mmCIF file of C-alpha atoms in Angstrom:
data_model
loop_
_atom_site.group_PDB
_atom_site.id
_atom_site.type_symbol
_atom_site.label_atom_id
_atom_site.label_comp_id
_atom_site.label_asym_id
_atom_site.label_seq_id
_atom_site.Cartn_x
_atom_site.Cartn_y
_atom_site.Cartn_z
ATOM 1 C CA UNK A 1 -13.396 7.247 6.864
ATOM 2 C CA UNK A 2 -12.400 5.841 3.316
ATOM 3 C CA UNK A 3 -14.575 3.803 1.119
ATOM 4 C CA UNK A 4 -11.489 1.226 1.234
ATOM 5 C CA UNK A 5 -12.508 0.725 5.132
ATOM 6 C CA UNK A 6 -15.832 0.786 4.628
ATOM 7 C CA UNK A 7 -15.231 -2.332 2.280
ATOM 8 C CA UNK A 8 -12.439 -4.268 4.291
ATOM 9 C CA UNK A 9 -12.722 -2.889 7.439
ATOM 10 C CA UNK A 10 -14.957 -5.885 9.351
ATOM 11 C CA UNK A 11 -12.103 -8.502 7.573
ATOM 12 C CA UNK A 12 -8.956 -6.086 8.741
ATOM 13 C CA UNK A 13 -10.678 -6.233 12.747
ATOM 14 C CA UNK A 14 -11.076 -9.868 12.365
ATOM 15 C CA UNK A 15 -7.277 -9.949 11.549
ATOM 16 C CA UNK A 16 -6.483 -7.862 14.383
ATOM 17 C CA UNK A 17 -6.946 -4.405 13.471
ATOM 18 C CA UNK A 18 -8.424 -2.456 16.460
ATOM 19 C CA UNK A 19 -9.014 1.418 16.181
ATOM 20 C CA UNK A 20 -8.406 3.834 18.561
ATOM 21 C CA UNK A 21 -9.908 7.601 18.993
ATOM 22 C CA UNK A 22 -10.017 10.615 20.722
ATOM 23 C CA UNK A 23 -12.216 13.431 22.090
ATOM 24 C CA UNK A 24 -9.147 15.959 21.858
ATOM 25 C CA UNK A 25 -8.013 15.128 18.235
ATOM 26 C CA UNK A 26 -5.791 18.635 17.506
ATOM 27 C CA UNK A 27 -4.860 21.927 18.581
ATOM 28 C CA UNK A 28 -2.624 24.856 18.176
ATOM 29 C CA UNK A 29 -0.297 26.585 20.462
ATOM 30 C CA UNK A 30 0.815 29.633 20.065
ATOM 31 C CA UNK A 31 4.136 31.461 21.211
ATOM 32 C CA UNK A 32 2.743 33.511 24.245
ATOM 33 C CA UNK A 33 1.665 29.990 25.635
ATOM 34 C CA UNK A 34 -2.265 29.895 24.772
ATOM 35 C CA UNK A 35 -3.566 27.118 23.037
ATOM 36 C CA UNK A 36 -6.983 26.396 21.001
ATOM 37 C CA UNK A 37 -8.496 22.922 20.584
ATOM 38 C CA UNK A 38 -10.807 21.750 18.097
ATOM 39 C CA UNK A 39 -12.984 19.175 19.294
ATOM 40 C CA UNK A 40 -15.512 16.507 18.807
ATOM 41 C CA UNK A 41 -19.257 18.168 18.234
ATOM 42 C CA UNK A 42 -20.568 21.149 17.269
ATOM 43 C CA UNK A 43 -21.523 22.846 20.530
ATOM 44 C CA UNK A 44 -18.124 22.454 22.057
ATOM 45 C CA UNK A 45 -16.296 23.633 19.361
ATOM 46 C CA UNK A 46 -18.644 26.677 19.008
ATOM 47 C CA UNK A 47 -17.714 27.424 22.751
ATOM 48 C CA UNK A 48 -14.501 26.797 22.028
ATOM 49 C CA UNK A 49 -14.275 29.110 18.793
ATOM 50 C CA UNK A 50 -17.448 31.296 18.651
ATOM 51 C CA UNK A 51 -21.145 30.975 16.939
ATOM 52 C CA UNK A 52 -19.335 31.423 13.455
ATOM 53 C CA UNK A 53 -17.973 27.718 13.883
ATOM 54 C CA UNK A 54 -21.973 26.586 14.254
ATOM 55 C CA UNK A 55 -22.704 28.800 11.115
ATOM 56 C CA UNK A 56 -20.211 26.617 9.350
ATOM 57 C CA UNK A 57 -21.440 23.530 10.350
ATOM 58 C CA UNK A 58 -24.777 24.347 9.010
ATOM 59 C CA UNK A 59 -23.745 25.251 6.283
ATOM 60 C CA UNK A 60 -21.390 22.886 4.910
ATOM 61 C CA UNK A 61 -23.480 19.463 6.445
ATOM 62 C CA UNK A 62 -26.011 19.481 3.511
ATOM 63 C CA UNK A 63 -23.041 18.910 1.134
ATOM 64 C CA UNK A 64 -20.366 16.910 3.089
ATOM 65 C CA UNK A 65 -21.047 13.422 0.991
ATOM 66 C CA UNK A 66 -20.285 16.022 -2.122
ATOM 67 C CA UNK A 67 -16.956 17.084 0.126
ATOM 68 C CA UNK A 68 -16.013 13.761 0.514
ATOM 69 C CA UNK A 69 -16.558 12.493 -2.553
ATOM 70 C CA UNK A 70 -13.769 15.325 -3.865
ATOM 71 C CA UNK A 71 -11.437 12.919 -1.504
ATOM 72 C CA UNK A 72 -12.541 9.303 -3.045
ATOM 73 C CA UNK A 73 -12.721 10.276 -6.728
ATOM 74 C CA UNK A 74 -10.036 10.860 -9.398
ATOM 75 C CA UNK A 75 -10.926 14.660 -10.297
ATOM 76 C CA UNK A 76 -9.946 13.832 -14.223
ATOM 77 C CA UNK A 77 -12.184 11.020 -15.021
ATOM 78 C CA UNK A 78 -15.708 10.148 -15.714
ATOM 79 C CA UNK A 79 -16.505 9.974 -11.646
ATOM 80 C CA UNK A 80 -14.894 13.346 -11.410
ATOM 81 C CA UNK A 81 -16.878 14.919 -13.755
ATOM 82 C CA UNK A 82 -20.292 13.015 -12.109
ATOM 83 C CA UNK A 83 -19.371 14.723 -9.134
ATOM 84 C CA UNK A 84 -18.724 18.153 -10.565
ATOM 85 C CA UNK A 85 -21.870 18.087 -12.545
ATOM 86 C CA UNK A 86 -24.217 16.733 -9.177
ATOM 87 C CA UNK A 87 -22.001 19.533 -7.255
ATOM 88 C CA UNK A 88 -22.505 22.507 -9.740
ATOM 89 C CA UNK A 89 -26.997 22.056 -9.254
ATOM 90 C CA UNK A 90 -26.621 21.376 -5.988
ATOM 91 C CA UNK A 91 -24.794 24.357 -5.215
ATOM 92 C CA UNK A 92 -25.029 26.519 -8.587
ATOM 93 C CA UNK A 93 -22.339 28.454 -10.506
ATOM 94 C CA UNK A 94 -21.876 30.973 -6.832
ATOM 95 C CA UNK A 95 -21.237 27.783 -4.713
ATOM 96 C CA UNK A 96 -18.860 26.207 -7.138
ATOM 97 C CA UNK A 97 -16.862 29.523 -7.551
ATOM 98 C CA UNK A 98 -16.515 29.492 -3.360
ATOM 99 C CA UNK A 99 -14.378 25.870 -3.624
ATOM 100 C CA UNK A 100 -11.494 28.017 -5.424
ATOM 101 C CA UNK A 101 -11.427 30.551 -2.738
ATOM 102 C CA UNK A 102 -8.473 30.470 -0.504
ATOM 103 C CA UNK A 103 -8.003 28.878 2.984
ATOM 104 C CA UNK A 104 -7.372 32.805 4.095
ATOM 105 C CA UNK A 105 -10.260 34.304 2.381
ATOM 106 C CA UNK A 106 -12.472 31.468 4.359
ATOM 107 C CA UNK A 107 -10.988 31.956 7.959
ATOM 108 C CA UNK A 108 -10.577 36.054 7.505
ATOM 109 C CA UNK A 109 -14.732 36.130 6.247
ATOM 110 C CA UNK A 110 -15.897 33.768 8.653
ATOM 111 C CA UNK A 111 -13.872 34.075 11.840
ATOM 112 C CA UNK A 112 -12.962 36.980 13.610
ATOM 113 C CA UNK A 113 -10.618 35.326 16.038
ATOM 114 C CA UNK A 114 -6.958 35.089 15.463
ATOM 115 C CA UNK A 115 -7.031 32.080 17.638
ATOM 116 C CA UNK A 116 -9.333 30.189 15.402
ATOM 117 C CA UNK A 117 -7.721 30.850 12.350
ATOM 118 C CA UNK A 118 -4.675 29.858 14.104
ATOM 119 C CA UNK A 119 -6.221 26.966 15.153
ATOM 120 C CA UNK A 120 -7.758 25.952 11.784
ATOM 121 C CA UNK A 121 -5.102 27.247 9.080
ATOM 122 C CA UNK A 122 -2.438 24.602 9.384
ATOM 123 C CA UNK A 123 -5.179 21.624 8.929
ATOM 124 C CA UNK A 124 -4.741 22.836 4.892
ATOM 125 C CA UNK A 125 -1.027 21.998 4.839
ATOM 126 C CA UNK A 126 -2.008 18.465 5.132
ATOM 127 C CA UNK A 127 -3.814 18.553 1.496
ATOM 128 C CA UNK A 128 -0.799 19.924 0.346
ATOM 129 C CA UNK A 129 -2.052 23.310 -0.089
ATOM 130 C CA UNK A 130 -1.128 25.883 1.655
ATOM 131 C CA UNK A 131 -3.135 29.033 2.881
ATOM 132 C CA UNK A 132 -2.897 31.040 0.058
ATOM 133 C CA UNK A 133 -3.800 28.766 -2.865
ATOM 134 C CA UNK A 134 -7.110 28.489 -4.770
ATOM 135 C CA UNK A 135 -9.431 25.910 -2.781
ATOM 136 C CA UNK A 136 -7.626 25.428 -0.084
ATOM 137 C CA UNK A 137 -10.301 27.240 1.777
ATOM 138 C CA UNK A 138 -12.580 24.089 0.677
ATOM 139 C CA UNK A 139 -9.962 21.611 1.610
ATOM 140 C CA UNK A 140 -9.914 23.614 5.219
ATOM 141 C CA UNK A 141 -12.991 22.745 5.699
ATOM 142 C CA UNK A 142 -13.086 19.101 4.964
ATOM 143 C CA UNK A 143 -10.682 18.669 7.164
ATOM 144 C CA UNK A 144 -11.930 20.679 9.822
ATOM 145 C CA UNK A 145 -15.610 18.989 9.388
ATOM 146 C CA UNK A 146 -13.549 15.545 8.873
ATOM 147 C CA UNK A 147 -11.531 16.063 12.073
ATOM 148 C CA UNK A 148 -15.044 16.759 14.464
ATOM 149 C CA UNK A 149 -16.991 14.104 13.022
ATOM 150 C CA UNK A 150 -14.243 11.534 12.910
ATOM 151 C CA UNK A 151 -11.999 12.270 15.359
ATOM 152 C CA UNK A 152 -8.341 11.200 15.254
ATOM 153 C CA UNK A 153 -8.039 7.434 14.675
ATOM 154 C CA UNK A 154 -4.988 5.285 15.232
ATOM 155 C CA UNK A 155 -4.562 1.255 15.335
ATOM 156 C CA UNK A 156 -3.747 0.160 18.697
ATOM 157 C CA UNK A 157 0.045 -1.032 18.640
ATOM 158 C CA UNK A 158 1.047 1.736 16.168
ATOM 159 C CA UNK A 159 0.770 1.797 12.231
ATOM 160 C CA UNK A 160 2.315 -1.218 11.284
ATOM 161 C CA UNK A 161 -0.541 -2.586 12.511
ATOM 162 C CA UNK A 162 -2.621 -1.869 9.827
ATOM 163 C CA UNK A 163 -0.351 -3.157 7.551
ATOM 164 C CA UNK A 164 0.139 -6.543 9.325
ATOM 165 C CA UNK A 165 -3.429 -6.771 8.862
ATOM 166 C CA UNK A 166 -3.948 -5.775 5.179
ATOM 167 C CA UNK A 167 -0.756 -8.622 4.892
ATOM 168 C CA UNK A 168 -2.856 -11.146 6.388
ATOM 169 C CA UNK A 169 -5.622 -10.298 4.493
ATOM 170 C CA UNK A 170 -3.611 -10.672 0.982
ATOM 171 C CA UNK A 171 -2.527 -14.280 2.462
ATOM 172 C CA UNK A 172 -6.024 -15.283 3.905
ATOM 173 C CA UNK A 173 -6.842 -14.715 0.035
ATOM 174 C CA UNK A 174 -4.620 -16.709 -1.673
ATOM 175 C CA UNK A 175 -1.847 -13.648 -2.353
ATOM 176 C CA UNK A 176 1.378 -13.800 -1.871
ATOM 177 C CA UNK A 177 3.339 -10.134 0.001
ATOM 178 C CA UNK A 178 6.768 -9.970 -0.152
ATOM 179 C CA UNK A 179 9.236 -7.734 1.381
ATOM 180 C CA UNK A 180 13.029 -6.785 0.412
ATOM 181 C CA UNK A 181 12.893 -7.404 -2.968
ATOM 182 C CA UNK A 182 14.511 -4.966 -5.468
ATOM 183 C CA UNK A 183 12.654 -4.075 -8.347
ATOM 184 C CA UNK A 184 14.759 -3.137 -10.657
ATOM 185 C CA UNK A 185 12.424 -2.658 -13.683
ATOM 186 C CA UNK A 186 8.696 -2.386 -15.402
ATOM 187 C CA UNK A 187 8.094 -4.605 -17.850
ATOM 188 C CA UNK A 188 6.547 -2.472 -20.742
ATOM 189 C CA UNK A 189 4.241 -4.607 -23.222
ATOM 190 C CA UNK A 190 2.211 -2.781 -25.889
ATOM 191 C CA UNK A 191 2.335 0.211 -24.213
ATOM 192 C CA UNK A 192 0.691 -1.125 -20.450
ATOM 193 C CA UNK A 193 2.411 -2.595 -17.568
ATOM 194 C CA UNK A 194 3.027 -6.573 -17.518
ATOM 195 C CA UNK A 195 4.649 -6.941 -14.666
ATOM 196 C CA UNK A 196 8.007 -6.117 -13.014
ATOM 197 C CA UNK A 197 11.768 -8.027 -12.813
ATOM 198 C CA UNK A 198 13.915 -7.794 -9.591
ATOM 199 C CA UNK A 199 17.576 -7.142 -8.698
ATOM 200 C CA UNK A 200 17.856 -11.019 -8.960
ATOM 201 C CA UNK A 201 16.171 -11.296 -12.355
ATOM 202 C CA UNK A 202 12.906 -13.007 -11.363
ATOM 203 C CA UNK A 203 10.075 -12.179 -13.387
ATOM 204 C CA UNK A 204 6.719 -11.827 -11.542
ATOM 205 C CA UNK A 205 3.888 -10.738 -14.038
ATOM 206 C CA UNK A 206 0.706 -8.558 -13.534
ATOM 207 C CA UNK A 207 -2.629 -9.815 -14.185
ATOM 208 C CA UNK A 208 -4.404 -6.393 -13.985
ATOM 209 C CA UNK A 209 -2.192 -3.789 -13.432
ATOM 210 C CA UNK A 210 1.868 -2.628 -11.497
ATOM 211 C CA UNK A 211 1.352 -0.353 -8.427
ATOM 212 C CA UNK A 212 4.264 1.532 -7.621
ATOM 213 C CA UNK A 213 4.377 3.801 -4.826
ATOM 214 C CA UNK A 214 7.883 5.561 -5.446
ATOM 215 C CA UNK A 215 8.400 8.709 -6.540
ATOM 216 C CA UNK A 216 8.006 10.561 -9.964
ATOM 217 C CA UNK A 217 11.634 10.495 -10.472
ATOM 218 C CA UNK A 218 12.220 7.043 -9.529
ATOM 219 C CA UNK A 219 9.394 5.698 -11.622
ATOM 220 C CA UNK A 220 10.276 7.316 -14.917
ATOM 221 C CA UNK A 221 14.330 7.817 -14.089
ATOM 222 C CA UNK A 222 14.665 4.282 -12.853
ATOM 223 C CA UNK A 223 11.848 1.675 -13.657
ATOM 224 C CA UNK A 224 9.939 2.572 -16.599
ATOM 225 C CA UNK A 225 11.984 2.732 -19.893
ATOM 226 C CA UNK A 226 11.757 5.953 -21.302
ATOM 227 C CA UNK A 227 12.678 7.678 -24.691
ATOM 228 C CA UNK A 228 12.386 11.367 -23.831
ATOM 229 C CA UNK A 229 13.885 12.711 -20.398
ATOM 230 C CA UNK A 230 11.815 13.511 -17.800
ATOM 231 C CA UNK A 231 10.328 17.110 -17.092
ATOM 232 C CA UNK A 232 9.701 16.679 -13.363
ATOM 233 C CA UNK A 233 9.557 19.948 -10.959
ATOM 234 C CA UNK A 234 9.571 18.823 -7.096
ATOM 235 C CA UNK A 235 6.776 21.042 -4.857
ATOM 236 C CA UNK A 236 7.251 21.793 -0.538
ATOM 237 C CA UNK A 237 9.063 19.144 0.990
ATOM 238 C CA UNK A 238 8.550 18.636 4.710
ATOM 239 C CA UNK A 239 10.601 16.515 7.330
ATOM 240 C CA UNK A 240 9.293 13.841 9.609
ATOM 241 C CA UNK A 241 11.840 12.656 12.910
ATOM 242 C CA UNK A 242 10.078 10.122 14.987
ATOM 243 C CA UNK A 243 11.427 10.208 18.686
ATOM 244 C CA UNK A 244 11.100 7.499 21.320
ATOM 245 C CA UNK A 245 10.674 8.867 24.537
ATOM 246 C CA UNK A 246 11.282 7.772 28.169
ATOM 247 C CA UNK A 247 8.088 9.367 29.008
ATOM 248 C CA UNK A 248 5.158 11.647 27.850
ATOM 249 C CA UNK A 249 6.008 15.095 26.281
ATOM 250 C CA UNK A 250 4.924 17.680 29.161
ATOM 251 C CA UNK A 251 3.773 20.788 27.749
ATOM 252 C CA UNK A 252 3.257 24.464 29.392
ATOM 253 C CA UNK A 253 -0.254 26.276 30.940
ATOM 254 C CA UNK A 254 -3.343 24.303 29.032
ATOM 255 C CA UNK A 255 -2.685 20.659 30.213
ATOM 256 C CA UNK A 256 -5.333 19.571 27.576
ATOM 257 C CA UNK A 257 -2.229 19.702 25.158
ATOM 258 C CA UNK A 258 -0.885 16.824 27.473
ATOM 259 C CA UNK A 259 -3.873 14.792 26.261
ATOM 260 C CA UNK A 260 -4.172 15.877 22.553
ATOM 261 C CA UNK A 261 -3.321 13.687 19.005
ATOM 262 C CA UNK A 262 -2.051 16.280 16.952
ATOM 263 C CA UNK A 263 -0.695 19.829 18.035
ATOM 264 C CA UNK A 264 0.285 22.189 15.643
ATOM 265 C CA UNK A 265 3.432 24.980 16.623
ATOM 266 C CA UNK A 266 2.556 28.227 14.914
ATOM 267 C CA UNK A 267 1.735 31.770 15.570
ATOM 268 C CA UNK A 268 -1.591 31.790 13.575
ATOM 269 C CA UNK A 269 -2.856 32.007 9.899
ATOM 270 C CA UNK A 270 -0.142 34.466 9.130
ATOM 271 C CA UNK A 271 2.846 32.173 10.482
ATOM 272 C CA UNK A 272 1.961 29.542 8.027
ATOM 273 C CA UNK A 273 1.504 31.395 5.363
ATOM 274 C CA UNK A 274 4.731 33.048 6.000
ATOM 275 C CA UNK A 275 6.610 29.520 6.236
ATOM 276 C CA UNK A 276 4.916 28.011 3.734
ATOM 277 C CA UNK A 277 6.039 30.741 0.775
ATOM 278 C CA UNK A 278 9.924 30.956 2.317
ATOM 279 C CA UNK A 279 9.612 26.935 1.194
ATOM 280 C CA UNK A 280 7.997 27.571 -2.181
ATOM 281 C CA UNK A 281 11.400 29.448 -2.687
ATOM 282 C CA UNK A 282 13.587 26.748 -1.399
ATOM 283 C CA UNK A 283 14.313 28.372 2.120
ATOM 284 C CA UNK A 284 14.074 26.964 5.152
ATOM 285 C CA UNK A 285 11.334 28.909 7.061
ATOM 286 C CA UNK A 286 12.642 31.282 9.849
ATOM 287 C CA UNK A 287 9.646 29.809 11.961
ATOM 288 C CA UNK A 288 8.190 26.687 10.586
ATOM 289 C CA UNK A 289 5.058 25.062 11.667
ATOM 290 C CA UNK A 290 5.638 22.277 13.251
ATOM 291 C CA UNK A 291 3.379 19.247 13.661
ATOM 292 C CA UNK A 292 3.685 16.920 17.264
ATOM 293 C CA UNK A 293 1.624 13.586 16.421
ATOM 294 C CA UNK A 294 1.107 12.102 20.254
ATOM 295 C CA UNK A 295 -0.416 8.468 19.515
ATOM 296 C CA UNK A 296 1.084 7.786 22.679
ATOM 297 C CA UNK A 297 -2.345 10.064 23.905
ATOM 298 C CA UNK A 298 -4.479 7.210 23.201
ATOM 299 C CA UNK A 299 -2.258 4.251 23.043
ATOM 300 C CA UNK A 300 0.500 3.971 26.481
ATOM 301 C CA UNK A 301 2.005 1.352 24.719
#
């Protein structure tokens, strides 16, 4: 859905790359054994979740490219503040006041059902956000519009696949990817990024700019030389275990779950609220919300 794909995706396919989707992309069950889906158009989700999930849609389609954009632009910058200025007469000083509401205030106003809140509230943790902060009832929505339009897409074969293909890409172009090399510094020239040195003291320098994608502390504790120490604060952290299994999970009373990309574990909007402040003060929450990913839904192997 990126504008990166939109640019390389024919040349990642040719390498390869094949995409795989769903018509049951995520869900929700809930402790007594129920379970709410949302799904791929507007009139089954609307059965699924009531005539306030067609009221949305309505709503929010005029402005999804503005949405979107939010997604594809660096907020601070001279794109950011385009977009801000095309989404403030578009949708006046009202509309841009709604994007700092909360992901609560949106589901409480608009749906009455505990299972669609349920259903839609732990979509926000994925931003980062969690229910309770200012615009994550905007973010909810992207997703939530993101997730019926688009769908769930994985590569066929698994992850890695995409990488293999953006690899072969770099090659096909004259670029050279290598793995299991320490970088053990930045090189620092008049104040930009030249280039980096590894473990082994090779020097390899940047034409245009280092990318590093390690953390804060590791960037300016580690690699970057620095003269002042670094004021870093940590947010949530979450945990990821990845489990190979003998067979499909099986779960309980709506076999749809069986057949479903993502299913979230909570008992509704309040459960991850709950879990996600016992986090923000460093406590492991006495009933997380827990996230299945099933690729194995659309891709056996």
């Amino acid at each position: 859905g990126g504008a990166a794909h939109a640019e390389l995706g024919d040349e990642l396919a040719a390498r390869g790359l094949e995409y795989l989707n769903t018509d049951l992309p995520t869900a929700t069950a809930f402790p007594d054994g129920e379970a709410a889906f949302l799904l791929r158009s507007t009139e089954e989700n609307a059965t699924e979740l009531g005539e306030e999930w067609r009221t949305f849609i309505d709503a929010f389609s005029p402005n999804a490219e503005l949405a979107f954009g939010v997604f594809g632009t660096e907020l601070w910058s001279r794109h950011g503040l385009l977009l801000a200025l095309r989404m403030l007469r578009r949708l006046g000083l009202g509309g841009v006041g709604q994007l700092l509401a909360s992901s609560r205030d949106w589901l409480e106003d608009t749906f009455p059902s505990e299972r669609a809140r349920g259903l839609l509230a732990p979509g926000v943790l994925h931003t980062g956000l969690g229910p309770d902060a200012a615009s994550s009832g905007f973010m909810n929505q992207v997703i939530a519009f993101a997730i019926q339009e688009g769908g769930m897409p994985i590569p066929r074969g698994g992850g890695a696949r995409l990488v293999d293909a953006l690899v072969q890409l770099i090659r096909d172009h004259g670029g050279v990817a290598e793995a299991r090399r320490d970088v053990e510094l930045v090189l620092v020239e008049d104040g930009r990024a030249a280039g980096v040195r590894t473990a082994d003291g090779e020097e390899v320098r940047a034409g245009r700019a280092v990318i590093a994608n390690v953390t804060p502390t590791q960037l300016y504790g580690r690699l970057v030389p620095r003269t002042r120490p670094l004021r870093y604060r940590y947010g949530r952290g979450d945990m990821q275990i990845h489990f190979a299994l003998s067979e499909p999970a099986r779960w309980d009373r709506d076999e749809r779950l069986n057949r479903t990309a993502i299913v979230h574990v909570t008992p509704g909007l309040d459960g991850v609220s709950r879990a996600v402040n016992e986090a923000d003060r460093g406590l492991l929450p006495e009933e997380p919300t827990i996230v299945v990913g099933q690729p194995l839904t659309m891709d056996p192997s």
